[in-house]
Structures are given as structure tokens and as C-alpha cells.
PDB file of C-alpha atoms in Angstrom:
ATOM      1  CA  GLU A 228     259.526   2.634 -77.697  1.00  0.00           C
ATOM      2  CA  GLY A 229     258.083   5.814 -78.560  1.00  0.00           C
ATOM      3  CA  VAL A 230     257.984   9.255 -76.908  1.00  0.00           C
ATOM      4  CA  LEU A 231     254.398  10.123 -75.638  1.00  0.00           C
ATOM      5  CA  SER A 232     254.908  13.638 -74.254  1.00  0.00           C
ATOM      6  CA  ALA A 233     257.652  16.277 -74.283  1.00  0.00           C
ATOM      7  CA  SER A 234     257.791  19.649 -72.612  1.00  0.00           C
ATOM      8  CA  PHE A 235     260.445  22.341 -72.361  1.00  0.00           C
ATOM      9  CA  ALA A 236     260.858  24.110 -69.036  1.00  0.00           C
ATOM     10  CA  PRO A 237     259.618  27.812 -69.037  1.00  0.00           C
ATOM     11  CA  ARG A 238     263.129  29.211 -69.541  1.00  0.00           C
ATOM     12  CA  GLY A 239     263.986  26.443 -72.204  1.00  0.00           C
ATOM     13  CA  ARG A 240     267.097  25.062 -70.449  1.00  0.00           C
ATOM     14  CA  LEU A 241     265.660  21.614 -69.840  1.00  0.00           C
ATOM     15  CA  LEU A 242     263.567  19.324 -71.790  1.00  0.00           C
ATOM     16  CA  ALA A 243     261.362  16.517 -69.841  1.00  0.00           C
ATOM     17  CA  THR A 244     260.196  13.580 -72.030  1.00  0.00           C
ATOM     18  CA  ALA A 245     257.748  10.764 -71.317  1.00  0.00           C
ATOM     19  CA  GLY A 246     257.075   7.682 -73.131  1.00  0.00           C
ATOM     20  CA  GLN A 247     256.844   3.752 -73.612  1.00  0.00           C
ATOM     21  CA  ASP A 248     260.692   3.347 -72.419  1.00  0.00           C
ATOM     22  CA  GLY A 249     259.848   3.531 -68.630  1.00  0.00           C
ATOM     23  CA  PRO A 250     260.910   6.646 -66.627  1.00  0.00           C
ATOM     24  CA  ALA A 251     260.314  10.103 -67.855  1.00  0.00           C
ATOM     25  CA  LYS A 252     263.603  11.655 -68.495  1.00  0.00           C
ATOM     26  CA  LEU A 253     265.002  15.430 -67.926  1.00  0.00           C
ATOM     27  CA  PHE A 254     267.884  16.542 -70.467  1.00  0.00           C
ATOM     28  CA  ASP A 255     269.826  19.583 -70.894  1.00  0.00           C
ATOM     29  CA  VAL A 256     269.822  21.685 -73.870  1.00  0.00           C
ATOM     30  CA  ASN A 257     272.912  19.746 -75.097  1.00  0.00           C
ATOM     31  CA  GLY A 258     270.927  16.403 -74.909  1.00  0.00           C
ATOM     32  CA  ARG A 259     272.821  15.278 -71.674  1.00  0.00           C
ATOM     33  CA  LEU A 260     270.548  13.136 -69.641  1.00  0.00           C
ATOM     34  CA  ILE A 261     270.037  14.974 -66.162  1.00  0.00           C
ATOM     35  CA  ALA A 262     267.682  12.377 -64.455  1.00  0.00           C
ATOM     36  CA  ALA A 263     265.379   9.647 -65.094  1.00  0.00           C
ATOM     37  CA  LEU A 264     262.159  10.046 -63.109  1.00  0.00           C
ATOM     38  CA  ALA A 265     260.584   6.710 -62.404  1.00  0.00           C
ATOM     39  CA  GLY A 266     257.005   6.383 -63.246  1.00  0.00           C
ATOM     40  CA  GLY A 267     255.874   3.101 -61.391  1.00  0.00           C
ATOM     41  CA  SER A 268     254.596   1.427 -64.406  1.00  0.00           C
ATOM     42  CA  ALA A 269     255.625   0.367 -67.858  1.00  0.00           C
ATOM     43  CA  TRP A 270     255.542   3.869 -69.343  1.00  0.00           C
ATOM     44  CA  VAL A 271     255.036   7.405 -68.368  1.00  0.00           C
ATOM     45  CA  GLU A 272     252.188   9.122 -70.560  1.00  0.00           C
ATOM     46  CA  HIS A 273     252.316  13.019 -69.717  1.00  0.00           C
ATOM     47  CA  VAL A 274     254.779  15.613 -68.529  1.00  0.00           C
ATOM     48  CA  ALA A 275     254.245  19.170 -67.799  1.00  0.00           C
ATOM     49  CA  TRP A 276     256.401  21.912 -66.414  1.00  0.00           C
ATOM     50  CA  ALA A 277     255.137  24.429 -63.561  1.00  0.00           C
ATOM     51  CA  PRO A 278     255.004  27.920 -64.743  1.00  0.00           C
ATOM     52  CA  ASP A 279     258.112  28.927 -62.542  1.00  0.00           C
ATOM     53  CA  GLY A 280     259.992  26.010 -63.880  1.00  0.00           C
ATOM     54  CA  GLN A 281     261.064  24.481 -60.549  1.00  0.00           C
ATOM     55  CA  HIS A 282     258.739  21.550 -60.570  1.00  0.00           C
ATOM     56  CA  LEU A 283     257.001  19.279 -63.220  1.00  0.00           C
ATOM     57  CA  VAL A 284     254.484  16.621 -63.086  1.00  0.00           C
ATOM     58  CA  THR A 285     254.404  13.276 -64.739  1.00  0.00           C
ATOM     59  CA  THR A 286     251.593  10.849 -65.020  1.00  0.00           C
ATOM     60  CA  ALA A 287     251.542   7.104 -65.354  1.00  0.00           C
ATOM     61  CA  GLY A 288     248.151   5.214 -65.446  1.00  0.00           C
ATOM     62  CA  ARG A 289     246.166   6.700 -62.584  1.00  0.00           C
ATOM     63  CA  VAL A 290     248.937   8.369 -60.549  1.00  0.00           C
ATOM     64  CA  ALA A 291     250.577  11.669 -60.794  1.00  0.00           C
ATOM     65  CA  ARG A 292     254.064  12.641 -59.435  1.00  0.00           C
ATOM     66  CA  VAL A 293     255.451  15.651 -58.947  1.00  0.00           C
ATOM     67  CA  TRP A 294     259.244  16.271 -59.075  1.00  0.00           C
ATOM     68  CA  THR A 295     261.803  19.167 -58.839  1.00  0.00           C
ATOM     69  CA  ALA A 296     263.682  20.345 -61.887  1.00  0.00           C
ATOM     70  CA  GLU A 297     266.577  18.258 -60.363  1.00  0.00           C
ATOM     71  CA  GLY A 298     264.597  15.120 -60.454  1.00  0.00           C
ATOM     72  CA  LYS A 299     263.941  14.764 -56.786  1.00  0.00           C
ATOM     73  CA  ALA A 300     260.521  13.226 -55.924  1.00  0.00           C
ATOM     74  CA  VAL A 301     258.077  15.725 -54.258  1.00  0.00           C
ATOM     75  CA  LEU A 302     254.672  14.066 -54.144  1.00  0.00           C
ATOM     76  CA  GLU A 303     253.019  10.885 -55.513  1.00  0.00           C
ATOM     77  CA  THR A 304     249.155  11.209 -55.579  1.00  0.00           C
ATOM     78  CA  ALA A 305     246.655   8.580 -54.758  1.00  0.00           C
ATOM     79  CA  PRO A 306     245.489   6.563 -57.648  1.00  0.00           C
ATOM     80  CA  GLN A 307     242.579   8.494 -59.307  1.00  0.00           C
ATOM     81  CA  GLU A 308     239.350   6.914 -60.372  1.00  0.00           C
ATOM     82  CA  SER A 309     240.578   6.215 -63.761  1.00  0.00           C
ATOM     83  CA  THR A 310     243.602   6.589 -65.879  1.00  0.00           C
ATOM     84  CA  ILE A 311     244.858  10.196 -66.238  1.00  0.00           C
ATOM     85  CA  THR A 312     244.519  11.397 -69.815  1.00  0.00           C
ATOM     86  CA  GLY A 313     245.980  14.995 -69.229  1.00  0.00           C
ATOM     87  CA  ALA A 314     247.845  17.129 -66.814  1.00  0.00           C
ATOM     88  CA  ALA A 315     248.388  20.874 -66.412  1.00  0.00           C
ATOM     89  CA  TRP A 316     249.371  23.567 -63.787  1.00  0.00           C
ATOM     90  CA  SER A 317     247.508  26.678 -63.013  1.00  0.00           C
ATOM     91  CA  ARG A 318     249.152  29.809 -63.957  1.00  0.00           C
ATOM     92  CA  LYS A 319     250.228  30.385 -60.358  1.00  0.00           C
ATOM     93  CA  GLY A 320     251.584  26.786 -59.982  1.00  0.00           C
ATOM     94  CA  ASP A 321     249.609  25.826 -56.854  1.00  0.00           C
ATOM     95  CA  THR A 322     247.158  23.685 -58.556  1.00  0.00           C
ATOM     96  CA  LEU A 323     247.234  20.692 -60.848  1.00  0.00           C
ATOM     97  CA  ALA A 324     244.391  19.880 -63.250  1.00  0.00           C
ATOM     98  CA  LEU A 325     244.384  16.137 -63.827  1.00  0.00           C
ATOM     99  CA  ALA A 326     242.098  14.985 -66.675  1.00  0.00           C
ATOM    100  CA  CYS A 327     240.344  11.579 -66.073  1.00  0.00           C
ATOM    101  CA  TYR A 328     237.814   9.658 -67.891  1.00  0.00           C
ATOM    102  CA  GLY A 329     234.349  11.311 -66.499  1.00  0.00           C
ATOM    103  CA  GLY A 330     235.987  14.384 -64.874  1.00  0.00           C
ATOM    104  CA  VAL A 331     238.812  16.825 -63.961  1.00  0.00           C
ATOM    105  CA  HIS A 332     240.569  16.734 -60.458  1.00  0.00           C
ATOM    106  CA  LEU A 333     242.042  19.943 -59.311  1.00  0.00           C
ATOM    107  CA  ILE A 334     244.637  19.050 -56.495  1.00  0.00           C
ATOM    108  CA  ASP A 335     247.216  20.804 -54.357  1.00  0.00           C
ATOM    109  CA  PRO A 336     250.691  19.638 -55.935  1.00  0.00           C
ATOM    110  CA  PHE A 337     252.591  19.720 -52.879  1.00  0.00           C
ATOM    111  CA  LYS A 338     249.996  18.276 -50.432  1.00  0.00           C
ATOM    112  CA  GLY A 339     248.170  15.726 -52.847  1.00  0.00           C
ATOM    113  CA  SER A 340     244.680  17.011 -51.351  1.00  0.00           C
ATOM    114  CA  GLN A 341     241.981  17.637 -53.960  1.00  0.00           C
ATOM    115  CA  VAL A 342     240.897  21.067 -54.213  1.00  0.00           C
ATOM    116  CA  ARG A 343     237.890  20.564 -56.451  1.00  0.00           C
ATOM    117  CA  ARG A 344     236.560  17.942 -58.885  1.00  0.00           C
ATOM    118  CA  HIS A 345     234.656  18.784 -61.998  1.00  0.00           C
ATOM    119  CA  GLY A 346     232.477  16.046 -63.847  1.00  0.00           C
ATOM    120  CA  CYS A 347     232.213  16.040 -67.389  1.00  0.00           C
ATOM    121  CA  SER A 348     229.126  18.070 -67.447  1.00  0.00           C
ATOM    122  CA  THR A 349     230.560  20.670 -65.333  1.00  0.00           C
ATOM    123  CA  CYS A 350     233.771  20.919 -67.166  1.00  0.00           C
ATOM    124  CA  TYR A 351     232.021  21.666 -70.360  1.00  0.00           C
ATOM    125  CA  GLN A 352     229.907  24.367 -68.703  1.00  0.00           C
ATOM    126  CA  HIS A 353     233.240  26.062 -67.473  1.00  0.00           C
ATOM    127  CA  ILE A 354     235.143  25.687 -70.694  1.00  0.00           C
ATOM    128  CA  GLY A 355     235.663  28.980 -72.257  1.00  0.00           C
ATOM    129  CA  LYS A 356     233.154  30.551 -70.206  1.00  0.00           C
ATOM    130  CA  SER A 357     234.228  31.233 -66.621  1.00  0.00           C
ATOM    131  CA  GLY A 358     237.945  31.713 -67.259  1.00  0.00           C
ATOM    132  CA  SER A 359     240.057  34.578 -68.329  1.00  0.00           C
ATOM    133  CA  ALA A 360     242.420  34.593 -71.317  1.00  0.00           C
ATOM    134  CA  GLN A 361     245.199  35.571 -68.891  1.00  0.00           C
ATOM    135  CA  ASN A 362     244.814  32.621 -66.566  1.00  0.00           C
ATOM    136  CA  PRO A 363     243.063  29.572 -67.899  1.00  0.00           C
ATOM    137  CA  VAL A 364     243.639  26.142 -66.323  1.00  0.00           C
ATOM    138  CA  VAL A 365     244.348  23.918 -69.541  1.00  0.00           C
ATOM    139  CA  SER A 366     244.177  20.156 -69.502  1.00  0.00           C
ATOM    140  CA  SER A 367     244.056  17.915 -72.634  1.00  0.00           C
ATOM    141  CA  GLY A 368     243.698  21.174 -74.668  1.00  0.00           C
ATOM    142  CA  TYR A 369     240.585  22.424 -72.874  1.00  0.00           C
ATOM    143  CA  ALA A 370     240.659  25.847 -70.950  1.00  0.00           C
ATOM    144  CA  ILE A 371     238.773  25.028 -67.631  1.00  0.00           C
ATOM    145  CA  GLY A 372     238.630  28.613 -66.729  1.00  0.00           C
ATOM    146  CA  LYS A 373     239.630  30.283 -63.465  1.00  0.00           C
ATOM    147  CA  ALA A 374     238.771  27.247 -61.221  1.00  0.00           C
ATOM    148  CA  ALA A 375     242.399  26.916 -59.823  1.00  0.00           C
ATOM    149  CA  GLU A 376     243.295  30.440 -59.710  1.00  0.00           C
TER     150      GLU A 376
END
């Protein structure tokens, strides 16, 4: 049972992990378990903190879930078209980028509504061209520009 993703909260006081052992987990800096975040499937693939450290997102299969820093559920998205392969917050924390096979979905992390969808060809046109160094949207290691600013 391995860890697939780990992310420190922006202030470094909490660590979130996701993996093949079921729920994502929140730990304090001393390694004490704060909360287990149910993933809804056999494992949770990704975890990422919002810039303010008050929320985080986890992904499992085709679904993303938003949580508070205390481990309370905020939102569960409708299933995406395919497996979510990466997740990232915009700098303002008001948009989530969910990378899926064939595109990137930008959603409102508190309403679940889709803000915009980029197909693969559109994503590659935006990577590194329309964004700013101060506010890129990053998903699976690629900068998607200022699309979610």
C-alpha cells in the first residue's frame, strides 16, 4: 500500500497524503492523524492544498472532493469524463483545474460548476503562452496560463 501524493499546507502545519490505503489523511507536523478523508473508491490518487491553506482537494477516479483543513467535506464533483490525472488550485483559490484524459476542466471549488473546459489542443496552446509567471494554473506539471484568474 503506497502513498501516491503528499502535500504540505501553505503554512507547513499540516500534511495531506493520498494513496492506495483508502482515504486521504491529514497529519499535524508531529505525525498525529487529524482526519481521514473518505475517497469513495479503493484509493485516492491526488491531494492539493488551496493557497490559503483553508481547503484541499482530493481526487479518486473520476471524482474530486473539496475539504476543509479540519477534514469536513465541502463538495463532491459530478464524475468527470475520465479519470482525473491531476488537480491544482488557482492562485486566488477560486478555481480548480482538474486534468483528465483529453482535457482540463476548470471548476468552481465551492459550487462544483464548470467554469471552462480546455481540450488537449487548447491546453497546449495556452501552456506557457497566455499565463503570467505570477499566476499560472498548474495541473500535472503544466502551466495553463491565466485561464482561472
